[in-house]
Structures are given as structure tokens and as C-alpha cells.
Amino acid sequence: MNTERHNSTVGNRRYSSLFFCVLSGLLLLAILFPASRFAQRKRPLLQIATKNYFAGKIVLIPRDDQFLQLRLLAQVADQDLVLPPSRLLDPTPQADKLIEWAKSLNLTETNGVILSLETIAATAQEAPVVQALKELRAQQPKLPLYGFVSLDASATSRQFCQTGLELVADGTLSFLLIEQVESLSEKPAQIARARLIGEIASRQIEDRVAFDDAPDEAATTLVARLVTRRYNQSPRILAVYSSKMGQISTESRDTIALNQSINAKIKLVGGTLPVQDSETPPAIDILLFIHAAQTTEEQRTAFTKVLVKTIERGGRIAVVDLSRTKAAKEAFLSELRNQKLLDKLAAYASSELAGDAASNSTGNLTREAASRALAQAVTLFTSLKSLRNDLDRVFRIDRAQVALIFSRYLQDWAYHLTVRPKLDAYLREQKADPNNLSDNPDAAVDRAEKFTFDQLQPIAQQLFDEQFRRNTHAVLLNSGGRAEFRISLLQRLQIRFTTPKASRVEIKQVIHTYYEGIVPMTK
């Protein structure tokens, strides 16, 4: 029997009571987000004097060449994501040239540098790389310099982590994020993690090193963290779960309860947990709604109702779908679509189904989706809070936000749940391996990209017409009025496979928006 629909009569009553309490509490919290009343008449349409420069720059030396959504995330904060030339990364990273490239940049105009330690040390001896980073730090002593590294049981991984800890201890790195690749249910992974924790404590650098159970989202997390630190913002985030059982589930590489993992991620991206006070409701900036595993149909309906009511009150909502079956994900998104909510969310992300993408398997829960949604939500909140004195920047932020959340729906939902199973079947018919497109790569990749485009383009157009076209966004400016921007046109869609596996795809689209005018605040 499907575990997400099965529950006893007693369990249903208990969870119904739970959701009645959650609903009551969140409706009280919704008072914090009163619906704004605008004047009926707008100021005449004005032409924005477009600036050809961003509010800042972030330099990224990535692990691979999947960076389209990272670039959009940076643009949500009106930051230019500066990347090395692709020839220095593909087919293998050229560490010495990457370091020289970074040293050649004018870092005085940069808000921070994020780098993969594996990438910069991939083909170079360790000592020259470390020395180059120290020189970079000496030239820019106040520049935020973030590093990330993967942790597994291999000797190479342990050495990279050790190097990272030394760079944090001597002040070269401002912050190090260690990604837990292997499950901590395995003894070697437990030992490797325990040794690092002991060394972190002995060096007294606990506040500058963190672990995460999302091994593919380190750069995303660090971009958001850099933005919140840059503008001295720390949004208060409250997580709301669709089921109690899902909230305490332990299906992750880190083997800790979901709510503990989410709380850690909130802090990682620069957010804070609300202070609970029995006398007064906590002040909330972002509500993170989590559609968890082990959620019944009744619970999902109640969960969606709370979400709708909170949005109606003006709450800023991010949604993460961590359910484990295609049926559960489709049912939840269908409810959001029926309420015309997709364009009203601050962020959306959904975990992939484990195992064969063409089957309705369950598998282990993945938590990379939570990192993506949190990063987008806090970046949007921070940028609008800090840059809303500049109409041109607000226009660019809103446009990037629309493009990013639309691409999330296409990638996390449309591609992985609908197109990917068809693509796998098509490639097998063509005698190609979906998990190894590098076998006869030109023909396989070309066929995969064309097939995916043909399948995804009508879905994208339908979703845009139904949920986005002609929608208006009103953004509060420092002047007190609200700038209105309207979504008008889905211009083009691009598909790119960057790795041998069909599961790794980058989807890019251009969405046209325009500025309508200023709605003055009523007195």
C-alpha cells in the first residue's frame, strides 16, 4: 500500500487535530502580513533609465560547468556572477591557470569569491595552490573568500578537507562548507566525519566551518550566504511541515531528522530561526512550506489551505516538495496550480525521485531541494530589502526572480517527472545509454537535447500562459510607492546536457517583463 496515503483512523484524527492547530497558528501569524491596499490610479508610465552595471560581482570557481541557475540566483541580488573561461574547466580543471585567472581580476569591485577546493587543486601541487590563495588573501584582506569541498571516505577527500581547515584556521578562507557525500550510516563515513569535527573543535573554528547533507548545492548555498552577509540581512524563517511523521523523518545522508536538517540549512544561508514566545507571535520574514514524505491526502489539503490563506495575507512563501512518489508530487503541484499560486511563491524546489526515473519508486529522500529553495527565498528577500531605493535594480531583480522560479518548475517538475521518463525510453530505443551519453556523445547528446526540447516546449508554454502571462508584481520602494512590473512573453527555451547523465540538464528561458508605473501609497 502507498505509505503516503495509508494511515489509521486514530492517526487521521491525531493529524487532523495537529493541522487544526497549525492552521490556527499560521492564520494568527498571517496578521503579520496584512494585505496592502493600493490607490486605484497609477502614476503615468515612466521609462526606466537602464543601468548597464550590476550592484556587485561574485567570483565563482565552480566544480563543473553547470551554472545557469547559479547565474540567475546571483542576478536575483543584482550581482554579476563572474566565471572562469570554460576552456579552463572542460574537459578537466586546469588549477594553475584558474588561479592565475583569479589573480588577474580586479577584486576591488568584487563582493566575494567562492571556490571549489577540488577544482583548484585538481591538477596542481597543493603547496602552490595554498600559496596562491594566501597571496590573494594578502592582497584583499577583507574580501569574503568562501570554499567548499566534498567529504567521503577516500584519502584524497580527507586531504582536501584537511587543507580547507588549515586555510580557515590561518584566516585565508573566511568560511568552509563541507558536503557530506556518503551516508553516515556507513562506518567509514562516520569515522571521517568524527575526525574532522574533532580537529575543528581543537582549532576553535566552529563558527567558520559547517557541514551539509546536500552535496550538489554548496555553491548555491554560499551565493545566498554571501549576499545576506554583504547586505547585513538575516531573514527570520519559519518552517511549516505537511506531516509530523515527515518532519521527523531521517531519510538523508546525514541521518538526522528533517526538521534538524532544515534548521541547519536556514542558518547556512544566513537566515535565523524565529524566537518562540508564548505571549506574542514571532516576527517572520519567510515561511518555508515543506511538503514532506508520509503526508496523507487529508493532510495535504489542509496544508495547501494554510498556504493559500497566508499568501492572501501577503506572506512571503517558499515551497519545497520532498514527497517521494510521482503521484504525491503531481497532486501537490496540481493544487497549487488550481489556486494560481505558482507565480506568487518566493521560491519552489522539488526533490528527484530515487531509482529509475520512469518508475513510481520511492527510494531515499533527498534534501538538495530545500537548499535551492532557501537560497532563492533569502536572496530575493535580502535584495529587495537592501536595493529597493533603485527602481532599475528592482526591475532587474524581479525579472531574474521570474526567470529563476519558472526554470525551477520546468527542471524540478516538468523535466524530472514528465519528460525524463520519456527521454530514457527514447534513448534506449536509439541504442543509447541515458546514464552515459558520452558513448557516441555528439549524436546521443544532440538527440537528447532535441527530444527534450520538443517535449518540454509545449509544457513550458502552457505553464507560462496559465500561471505567469500578464501577471503584475508590485514591489515596495523606499519612497513609499509600489513599482509594478508585468510579465508579457516567454521568448525562447534552451536545453543543454553538461554531463554524460541525462539526469543532469540545464534549462534556460528568456521571459520578457516591462515596467508599468508607480502605485502611490494611500494616506
Coordinates of C-alpha atoms in Angstrom, one line a residue:
M1 CA 0.0 0.0 0.0
N2 CA 1.2 3.5 -0.7
T3 CA 2.7 4.7 2.6
E4 CA 1.9 8.4 1.8
R5 CA -1.8 7.6 1.6
H6 CA -2.0 4.9 4.3
N7 CA -2.9 5.9 7.9
S8 CA -5.0 4.5 10.7
T9 CA -8.3 6.2 11.8
V10 CA -6.7 7.2 15.0
G11 CA -3.7 8.6 13.1
N12 CA -6.0 10.7 10.9
R13 CA -7.8 12.2 13.9
R14 CA -4.5 13.0 15.5
Y15 CA -3.1 14.7 12.4
S16 CA -6.4 16.5 11.8
S17 CA -6.1 18.0 15.2
L18 CA -2.5 18.8 14.5
F19 CA -3.3 20.7 11.3
F20 CA -6.2 22.5 13.0
C21 CA -3.6 23.8 15.5
V22 CA -1.2 24.6 12.7
L23 CA -3.9 26.4 10.7
S24 CA -5.0 28.4 13.6
G25 CA -1.4 29.4 14.5
L26 CA -0.5 30.4 10.9
L27 CA -3.6 32.4 10.5
L28 CA -2.5 34.3 13.5
L29 CA 0.9 34.7 12.0
A30 CA -0.7 35.9 8.8
I31 CA -1.7 39.0 10.7
L32 CA 2.0 39.9 10.4
F33 CA 1.5 40.1 6.6
P34 CA -1.6 42.4 6.1
A35 CA -2.9 42.7 2.6
S36 CA -1.8 46.1 1.2
R37 CA -4.4 48.5 -0.3
F38 CA -3.2 50.4 -3.2
A39 CA -4.6 53.6 -4.8
Q40 CA -6.7 52.9 -7.8
R41 CA -4.9 55.3 -10.1
K42 CA -1.2 54.8 -11.1
R43 CA 1.3 57.4 -12.0
P44 CA 1.9 57.7 -15.7
L45 CA 4.1 55.0 -17.3
L46 CA 7.7 56.1 -17.0
Q47 CA 10.8 55.0 -18.9
I48 CA 13.5 53.4 -16.7
A49 CA 17.0 54.8 -17.3
T50 CA 18.6 51.4 -17.7
K51 CA 22.0 50.9 -15.9
N52 CA 24.5 48.7 -17.7
Y53 CA 26.2 47.6 -14.4
F54 CA 25.2 45.4 -11.5
A55 CA 25.2 46.3 -7.8
G56 CA 28.1 44.0 -7.3
K57 CA 30.1 41.0 -8.5
I58 CA 30.6 37.5 -7.2
V59 CA 33.6 35.4 -8.5
L60 CA 32.9 31.7 -8.7
I61 CA 35.3 28.9 -9.5
P62 CA 32.8 26.0 -9.8
R63 CA 33.2 22.2 -9.6
D64 CA 31.7 21.8 -13.0
D65 CA 30.1 23.8 -15.8
Q66 CA 26.5 23.7 -14.5
F67 CA 26.0 27.3 -13.6
L68 CA 22.9 28.7 -15.4
Q69 CA 20.7 28.7 -12.4
L70 CA 23.6 29.9 -10.2
R71 CA 23.9 32.9 -12.5
L72 CA 20.2 33.6 -12.2
L73 CA 20.4 33.3 -8.4
A74 CA 23.1 35.9 -8.4
Q75 CA 21.1 38.2 -10.6
V76 CA 18.2 38.0 -8.2
A77 CA 20.5 40.0 -5.9
D78 CA 21.6 42.2 -8.9
Q79 CA 25.1 40.6 -8.7
D80 CA 27.1 39.6 -11.8
L81 CA 28.4 36.0 -11.4
V82 CA 32.0 36.1 -12.8
L83 CA 33.1 32.7 -14.0
P84 CA 36.4 31.4 -15.5
P85 CA 36.6 30.7 -19.2
S86 CA 35.1 27.3 -20.0
R87 CA 38.4 26.1 -21.5
L88 CA 39.9 26.2 -18.0
L89 CA 37.2 23.8 -16.7
D90 CA 36.5 21.4 -19.6
P91 CA 37.3 18.6 -20.0
T92 CA 39.4 18.8 -16.8
P93 CA 40.1 21.7 -14.5
Q94 CA 43.4 23.5 -15.0
A95 CA 44.1 24.5 -11.5
D96 CA 47.2 26.6 -12.1
K97 CA 45.6 28.6 -14.9
L98 CA 42.4 29.0 -12.8
I99 CA 44.5 30.6 -10.0
E100 CA 46.2 32.9 -12.5
W101 CA 42.8 33.9 -13.9
A102 CA 41.5 34.7 -10.4
K103 CA 44.6 36.8 -9.6
S104 CA 44.2 38.8 -12.8
L105 CA 40.7 40.0 -11.8
N106 CA 40.0 43.4 -10.3
L107 CA 38.8 42.2 -6.9
T108 CA 38.3 45.6 -5.5
E109 CA 34.9 45.7 -7.2
T110 CA 34.0 42.2 -6.0
N111 CA 31.7 41.3 -3.1
G112 CA 33.2 37.9 -2.6
V113 CA 34.9 34.8 -4.0
I114 CA 33.5 31.3 -3.9
L115 CA 35.7 28.4 -4.9
S116 CA 35.8 24.6 -5.1
L117 CA 38.9 23.3 -3.4
E118 CA 38.8 20.1 -5.5
T119 CA 38.8 22.2 -8.7
I120 CA 41.7 24.5 -7.9
A121 CA 43.8 21.6 -6.6
A122 CA 42.7 19.1 -9.2
T123 CA 45.9 19.1 -11.4
A124 CA 48.3 21.3 -9.4
Q125 CA 50.5 20.5 -6.5
E126 CA 49.0 21.5 -3.2
A127 CA 51.7 23.9 -2.0
P128 CA 51.5 26.3 -5.0
V129 CA 47.7 26.4 -4.7
V130 CA 47.8 27.2 -1.0
Q131 CA 50.4 29.8 -1.5
A132 CA 48.3 31.5 -4.3
L133 CA 45.3 31.6 -2.0
K134 CA 47.4 33.2 0.7
E135 CA 48.6 35.8 -1.7
L136 CA 45.1 36.5 -2.8
R137 CA 44.1 37.0 0.9
A138 CA 47.1 39.3 1.4
Q139 CA 46.0 41.5 -1.5
Q140 CA 42.4 41.6 -0.3
P141 CA 42.4 41.1 3.5
K142 CA 38.7 42.0 3.9
L143 CA 37.3 40.1 0.9
P144 CA 34.9 37.3 1.8
L145 CA 36.6 34.1 0.5
Y146 CA 34.4 31.0 0.7
G147 CA 35.4 27.5 -0.1
F148 CA 33.6 24.2 -0.4
V149 CA 34.8 20.6 -0.5
S150 CA 33.3 17.1 -0.6
L151 CA 33.7 14.7 2.2
D152 CA 33.9 10.9 1.6
A153 CA 36.0 8.1 2.9
S154 CA 38.7 8.5 0.3
A155 CA 42.2 9.7 1.2
T156 CA 42.0 12.4 -1.4
S157 CA 38.8 13.8 0.1
R158 CA 40.3 13.8 3.5
Q159 CA 43.4 15.7 2.3
F160 CA 41.2 18.3 0.6
C161 CA 39.2 18.8 3.8
Q162 CA 42.4 19.0 5.9
T163 CA 43.8 21.7 3.6
G164 CA 40.5 23.6 3.8
L165 CA 40.6 23.5 7.6
E166 CA 44.2 24.8 7.7
L167 CA 43.2 27.7 5.3
V168 CA 40.3 28.6 7.6
A169 CA 42.5 28.4 10.7
D170 CA 45.1 30.8 9.3
G171 CA 42.5 33.2 8.1
T172 CA 42.9 32.6 4.3
L173 CA 39.4 31.3 3.9
S174 CA 36.5 33.2 5.6
F175 CA 34.2 30.1 5.6
L176 CA 34.4 26.5 4.6
L177 CA 31.4 24.3 3.7
I178 CA 31.9 20.6 3.8
E179 CA 29.5 18.5 1.8
Q180 CA 28.6 15.1 3.2
V181 CA 28.7 12.8 0.1
E182 CA 28.4 9.3 1.8
S183 CA 25.7 8.2 4.1
L184 CA 26.6 8.5 7.8
S185 CA 25.1 5.1 8.3
E186 CA 28.3 3.7 7.0
K187 CA 31.2 3.3 9.4
P188 CA 34.0 4.8 7.2
A189 CA 31.9 8.0 6.7
Q190 CA 31.3 8.2 10.4
I191 CA 35.0 8.0 11.2
A192 CA 36.0 10.6 8.6
R193 CA 33.3 13.0 9.9
A194 CA 34.2 12.5 13.5
R195 CA 37.9 13.2 12.9
L196 CA 37.1 16.4 11.1
I197 CA 34.7 17.5 13.9
G198 CA 37.5 16.9 16.5
E199 CA 40.0 18.9 14.5
I200 CA 37.5 21.8 14.0
A201 CA 37.0 21.9 17.7
S202 CA 40.7 21.8 18.5
R203 CA 41.4 24.7 16.2
Q204 CA 38.4 26.6 17.6
I205 CA 36.9 27.4 14.1
E206 CA 33.4 26.0 14.7
D207 CA 31.9 29.3 13.6
R208 CA 33.7 29.3 10.3
V209 CA 33.1 25.7 9.2
A210 CA 29.8 23.8 8.5
F211 CA 28.6 20.5 7.2
D212 CA 25.7 20.0 4.8
D213 CA 23.8 17.0 3.6
A214 CA 23.2 18.4 0.1
P215 CA 26.4 17.5 -1.8
D216 CA 25.4 19.3 -5.1
E217 CA 24.2 22.6 -3.7
A218 CA 27.3 24.1 -1.9
A219 CA 27.8 26.9 -4.5
T220 CA 24.1 27.7 -4.3
T221 CA 24.1 27.9 -0.5
L222 CA 27.3 30.0 -0.5
V223 CA 26.0 32.5 -3.0
A224 CA 22.9 33.1 -0.7
R225 CA 25.1 33.3 2.4
L226 CA 27.4 35.8 0.7
V227 CA 24.5 38.0 -0.3
T228 CA 22.9 38.1 3.2
R229 CA 26.3 38.8 4.8
R230 CA 27.1 41.5 2.1
Y231 CA 23.9 43.4 3.0
N232 CA 23.8 42.6 6.7
Q233 CA 20.5 40.9 6.5
S234 CA 19.4 37.8 8.4
P235 CA 15.8 36.9 7.5
R236 CA 13.7 35.1 10.1
I237 CA 12.4 31.9 8.6
L238 CA 9.8 29.5 10.0
A239 CA 9.5 26.0 8.5
V240 CA 5.9 24.6 8.2
Y241 CA 5.6 20.8 7.6
S242 CA 2.8 18.9 5.9
S243 CA 3.0 16.0 8.4
K244 CA 4.5 15.2 11.7
M245 CA 6.0 11.9 10.5
G246 CA 7.7 13.6 7.6
Q247 CA 9.0 16.4 9.9
I248 CA 11.0 13.9 12.0
S249 CA 11.9 11.5 9.2
T250 CA 15.6 10.6 8.9
E251 CA 16.0 9.8 5.2
S252 CA 19.1 11.7 4.2
R253 CA 22.9 11.2 4.0
D254 CA 23.2 13.0 7.3
T255 CA 20.8 10.6 9.1
I256 CA 19.3 13.4 11.2
A257 CA 15.7 14.4 11.4
L258 CA 14.4 16.5 8.6
N259 CA 13.5 19.5 10.9
Q260 CA 17.0 19.5 12.3
S261 CA 18.5 19.4 8.8
I262 CA 16.2 22.3 7.7
N263 CA 17.1 24.4 10.7
A264 CA 20.8 23.9 9.9
K265 CA 20.2 24.9 6.3
I266 CA 18.4 28.1 7.4
K267 CA 21.4 29.1 9.3
L268 CA 23.8 28.2 6.5
V269 CA 22.2 30.6 4.0
G270 CA 22.3 33.4 6.5
G271 CA 18.8 33.1 8.0
T272 CA 17.7 32.9 11.6
L273 CA 15.1 30.8 13.4
P274 CA 12.3 32.8 15.0
V275 CA 12.3 33.3 18.7
Q276 CA 9.3 31.5 20.2
D277 CA 7.4 33.5 22.8
S278 CA 4.2 32.2 24.3
E279 CA 2.8 35.7 24.8
T280 CA 3.3 37.2 21.3
P281 CA 3.6 35.6 17.9
P282 CA 7.1 35.6 16.4
A283 CA 8.1 38.0 13.7
I284 CA 8.5 36.1 10.5
D285 CA 10.1 37.2 7.2
I286 CA 9.8 34.0 5.2
L287 CA 7.6 30.9 5.7
L288 CA 9.1 27.7 4.3
F289 CA 6.3 25.3 3.5
I290 CA 7.7 21.7 3.2
H291 CA 5.6 19.0 1.5
A292 CA 7.2 16.1 3.3
A293 CA 7.0 12.3 2.9
Q294 CA 4.3 10.4 4.7
T295 CA 1.7 13.0 4.1
T296 CA -1.9 11.8 3.7
E297 CA -4.3 13.4 1.2
E298 CA -6.2 15.0 4.1
Q299 CA -3.1 16.5 5.5
R300 CA -2.0 17.8 2.1
T301 CA -5.4 19.5 1.6
A302 CA -5.2 21.2 5.0
F303 CA -1.5 22.1 4.3
T304 CA -2.4 23.8 1.0
K305 CA -5.3 25.7 2.6
V306 CA -2.9 27.2 5.1
L307 CA -0.5 28.1 2.3
V308 CA -3.3 29.9 0.3
K309 CA -4.5 31.8 3.3
T310 CA -1.0 33.0 4.2
I311 CA -0.4 34.2 0.6
E312 CA -3.7 36.1 0.6
R313 CA -2.5 37.9 3.7
G314 CA 0.7 38.9 1.9
G315 CA 3.1 36.4 3.4
R316 CA 6.3 35.6 1.7
I317 CA 6.2 31.8 0.9
A318 CA 8.8 29.4 -0.3
V319 CA 7.8 25.8 -1.1
V320 CA 9.8 22.6 -1.0
D321 CA 8.4 19.3 -2.2
L322 CA 10.2 16.4 -0.6
S323 CA 7.5 13.8 -1.2
R324 CA 8.7 10.5 -2.6
T325 CA 6.3 9.5 -5.3
K326 CA 5.3 10.9 -8.6
A327 CA 1.6 10.8 -7.6
A328 CA 2.2 12.8 -4.5
K329 CA 4.2 15.5 -6.3
E330 CA 1.7 15.8 -9.1
A331 CA -1.2 16.0 -6.6
F332 CA 0.5 18.8 -4.6
L333 CA 1.5 20.9 -7.6
S334 CA -1.9 20.4 -9.1
E335 CA -3.4 22.0 -6.0
L336 CA -1.0 25.0 -6.3
R337 CA -1.8 25.4 -10.0
N338 CA -5.6 25.3 -9.4
Q339 CA -5.1 28.2 -7.0
K340 CA -2.9 30.1 -9.5
L341 CA -0.1 30.3 -6.9
L342 CA 3.0 29.4 -8.9
D343 CA 3.9 33.0 -9.8
K344 CA 3.2 34.1 -6.2
L345 CA 5.8 32.0 -4.5
A346 CA 9.2 33.4 -3.5
A347 CA 10.8 30.0 -4.3
Y348 CA 10.0 26.5 -5.4
A349 CA 12.1 23.3 -5.5
S350 CA 11.3 19.6 -5.6
S351 CA 13.5 16.6 -4.9
E352 CA 14.1 14.0 -7.6
L353 CA 12.6 10.5 -7.4
A354 CA 15.3 8.0 -6.5
G355 CA 15.9 5.0 -8.7
D356 CA 14.5 4.6 -12.2
A357 CA 13.1 7.9 -13.2
A358 CA 10.5 6.2 -15.3
S359 CA 9.1 4.3 -12.4
N360 CA 7.0 5.3 -9.5
S361 CA 9.6 4.2 -7.0
T362 CA 10.1 5.7 -3.6
G363 CA 13.8 5.5 -2.6
N364 CA 15.5 7.8 -0.2
L365 CA 14.5 11.4 0.4
T366 CA 16.9 14.0 -1.0
R367 CA 17.3 17.4 0.6
E368 CA 19.1 19.4 -2.1
A369 CA 15.7 20.9 -3.0
A370 CA 15.5 22.6 0.4
S371 CA 18.9 24.2 -0.1
R372 CA 17.8 25.6 -3.5
A373 CA 14.5 27.0 -2.2
L374 CA 16.1 28.6 0.8
A375 CA 18.8 30.1 -1.2
Q376 CA 16.4 31.7 -3.6
A377 CA 14.0 33.0 -0.9
V378 CA 16.6 34.6 1.2
T379 CA 18.4 36.1 -1.8
L380 CA 15.1 37.7 -3.0
F381 CA 14.2 39.0 0.5
T382 CA 17.7 40.4 1.0
S383 CA 18.0 42.1 -2.4
L384 CA 14.5 43.8 -2.2
K385 CA 15.1 44.9 1.3
S386 CA 18.5 46.4 0.5
L387 CA 18.2 47.7 -3.1
R388 CA 14.6 48.9 -3.3
N389 CA 15.8 52.5 -3.4
D390 CA 16.9 52.0 -7.0
L391 CA 14.0 51.4 -9.5
D392 CA 16.2 50.0 -12.2
R393 CA 17.8 47.4 -9.9
V394 CA 14.4 46.4 -8.6
F395 CA 13.2 45.8 -12.2
R396 CA 16.2 43.6 -12.9
I397 CA 15.7 41.7 -9.6
D398 CA 12.1 41.0 -10.4
R399 CA 12.9 39.8 -13.9
A400 CA 15.6 37.4 -12.7
Q401 CA 13.3 36.1 -10.0
V402 CA 10.6 35.3 -12.6
A403 CA 13.1 33.5 -14.8
L404 CA 14.6 31.5 -11.9
I405 CA 11.3 30.3 -10.4
F406 CA 9.9 29.4 -13.8
S407 CA 13.1 27.4 -14.6
R408 CA 12.6 25.6 -11.3
Y409 CA 9.2 24.4 -12.3
L410 CA 10.5 23.3 -15.7
Q411 CA 13.5 21.4 -14.3
D412 CA 12.3 20.0 -11.0
W413 CA 8.8 19.2 -12.0
A414 CA 8.2 19.1 -15.8
Y415 CA 11.5 17.6 -16.8
H416 CA 12.1 15.1 -14.0
L417 CA 8.6 13.9 -13.6
T418 CA 7.2 14.0 -17.1
V419 CA 9.9 14.4 -19.8
R420 CA 12.8 12.4 -18.3
P421 CA 11.0 9.0 -18.3
K422 CA 10.1 9.5 -22.0
L423 CA 13.7 10.6 -22.8
D424 CA 15.1 7.5 -21.2
A425 CA 12.8 5.3 -23.2
Y426 CA 13.6 7.2 -26.4
L427 CA 17.4 6.9 -25.9
R428 CA 17.2 3.2 -25.2
E429 CA 15.2 2.8 -28.5
Q430 CA 18.1 4.6 -30.2
K431 CA 20.6 2.2 -28.6
A432 CA 22.0 5.0 -26.3
D433 CA 22.5 4.7 -22.6
P434 CA 20.7 7.5 -20.7
N435 CA 23.3 7.3 -17.9
N436 CA 26.2 7.5 -20.3
L437 CA 25.6 10.0 -23.1
S438 CA 29.4 10.2 -23.7
D439 CA 29.1 6.9 -25.6
N440 CA 28.9 8.3 -29.1
P441 CA 28.5 11.7 -27.4
D442 CA 27.7 14.0 -30.3
A443 CA 24.8 12.0 -31.7
A444 CA 23.4 11.0 -28.3
V445 CA 23.6 14.5 -26.8
D446 CA 22.1 16.1 -29.9
R447 CA 19.2 13.6 -29.9
A448 CA 18.7 14.0 -26.2
E449 CA 18.6 17.8 -26.4
K450 CA 16.2 17.9 -29.4
F451 CA 13.9 15.3 -27.9
T452 CA 13.8 17.2 -24.6
F453 CA 13.1 20.5 -26.3
D454 CA 10.3 19.0 -28.3
Q455 CA 8.7 17.5 -25.2
L456 CA 9.3 20.5 -22.9
Q457 CA 8.5 23.4 -25.1
P458 CA 4.7 22.9 -25.1
I459 CA 4.6 22.2 -21.4
A460 CA 6.6 25.4 -20.8
Q461 CA 4.2 27.5 -23.0
Q462 CA 1.1 26.1 -21.3
L463 CA 2.5 26.7 -17.8
F464 CA 3.5 30.2 -18.7
D465 CA 0.1 31.0 -20.3
E466 CA -1.7 29.6 -17.3
Q467 CA 0.3 30.8 -14.4
F468 CA 2.5 33.8 -15.5
R469 CA 1.3 35.6 -18.6
R470 CA 0.2 39.2 -17.9
N471 CA 0.7 38.8 -14.1
T472 CA 1.7 42.0 -12.3
H473 CA 4.2 42.2 -9.5
A474 CA 4.1 45.2 -7.1
V475 CA 7.4 45.9 -5.2
L476 CA 7.5 48.4 -2.3
L477 CA 10.1 51.1 -2.8
N478 CA 11.9 53.2 -0.2
S479 CA 9.9 56.2 -1.5
G480 CA 6.7 54.5 -0.2
G481 CA 5.1 53.8 -3.5
R482 CA 5.0 50.4 -5.2
A483 CA 6.6 49.8 -8.6
E484 CA 4.6 47.5 -10.8
F485 CA 6.1 45.1 -13.4
R486 CA 4.1 42.9 -15.8
I487 CA 5.1 39.6 -17.3
S488 CA 4.4 39.5 -21.0
L489 CA 6.2 37.0 -23.1
L490 CA 8.1 33.7 -23.0
Q491 CA 10.6 34.3 -25.7
R492 CA 12.8 31.2 -26.1
L493 CA 13.8 28.0 -24.4
Q494 CA 17.2 26.3 -24.4
I495 CA 18.2 22.8 -23.3
R496 CA 21.8 21.7 -22.5
F497 CA 23.2 18.5 -21.2
T498 CA 26.5 19.2 -19.4
T499 CA 27.3 15.7 -18.1
P500 CA 27.2 12.2 -19.5
K501 CA 24.0 11.5 -17.5
A502 CA 20.6 12.5 -18.8
S503 CA 19.6 13.4 -15.2
R504 CA 21.8 16.5 -15.3
V505 CA 20.2 19.0 -17.6
E506 CA 20.3 22.8 -17.7
I507 CA 17.1 24.6 -18.9
K508 CA 17.2 28.3 -19.8
Q509 CA 14.4 30.5 -21.0
V510 CA 14.1 34.2 -21.6
I511 CA 11.0 35.9 -20.1
H512 CA 10.1 39.4 -21.1
T513 CA 8.7 41.8 -18.4
Y514 CA 8.1 45.5 -18.5
Y515 CA 7.6 48.4 -16.1
E516 CA 4.1 49.7 -15.7
G517 CA 4.4 52.6 -13.3
I518 CA 4.2 53.6 -9.6
V519 CA 1.2 53.0 -7.4
P520 CA 1.3 55.6 -4.7
M521 CA 0.5 54.6 -1.1
T522 CA -2.8 55.6 0.3
K523 CA -2.8 58.0 3.2

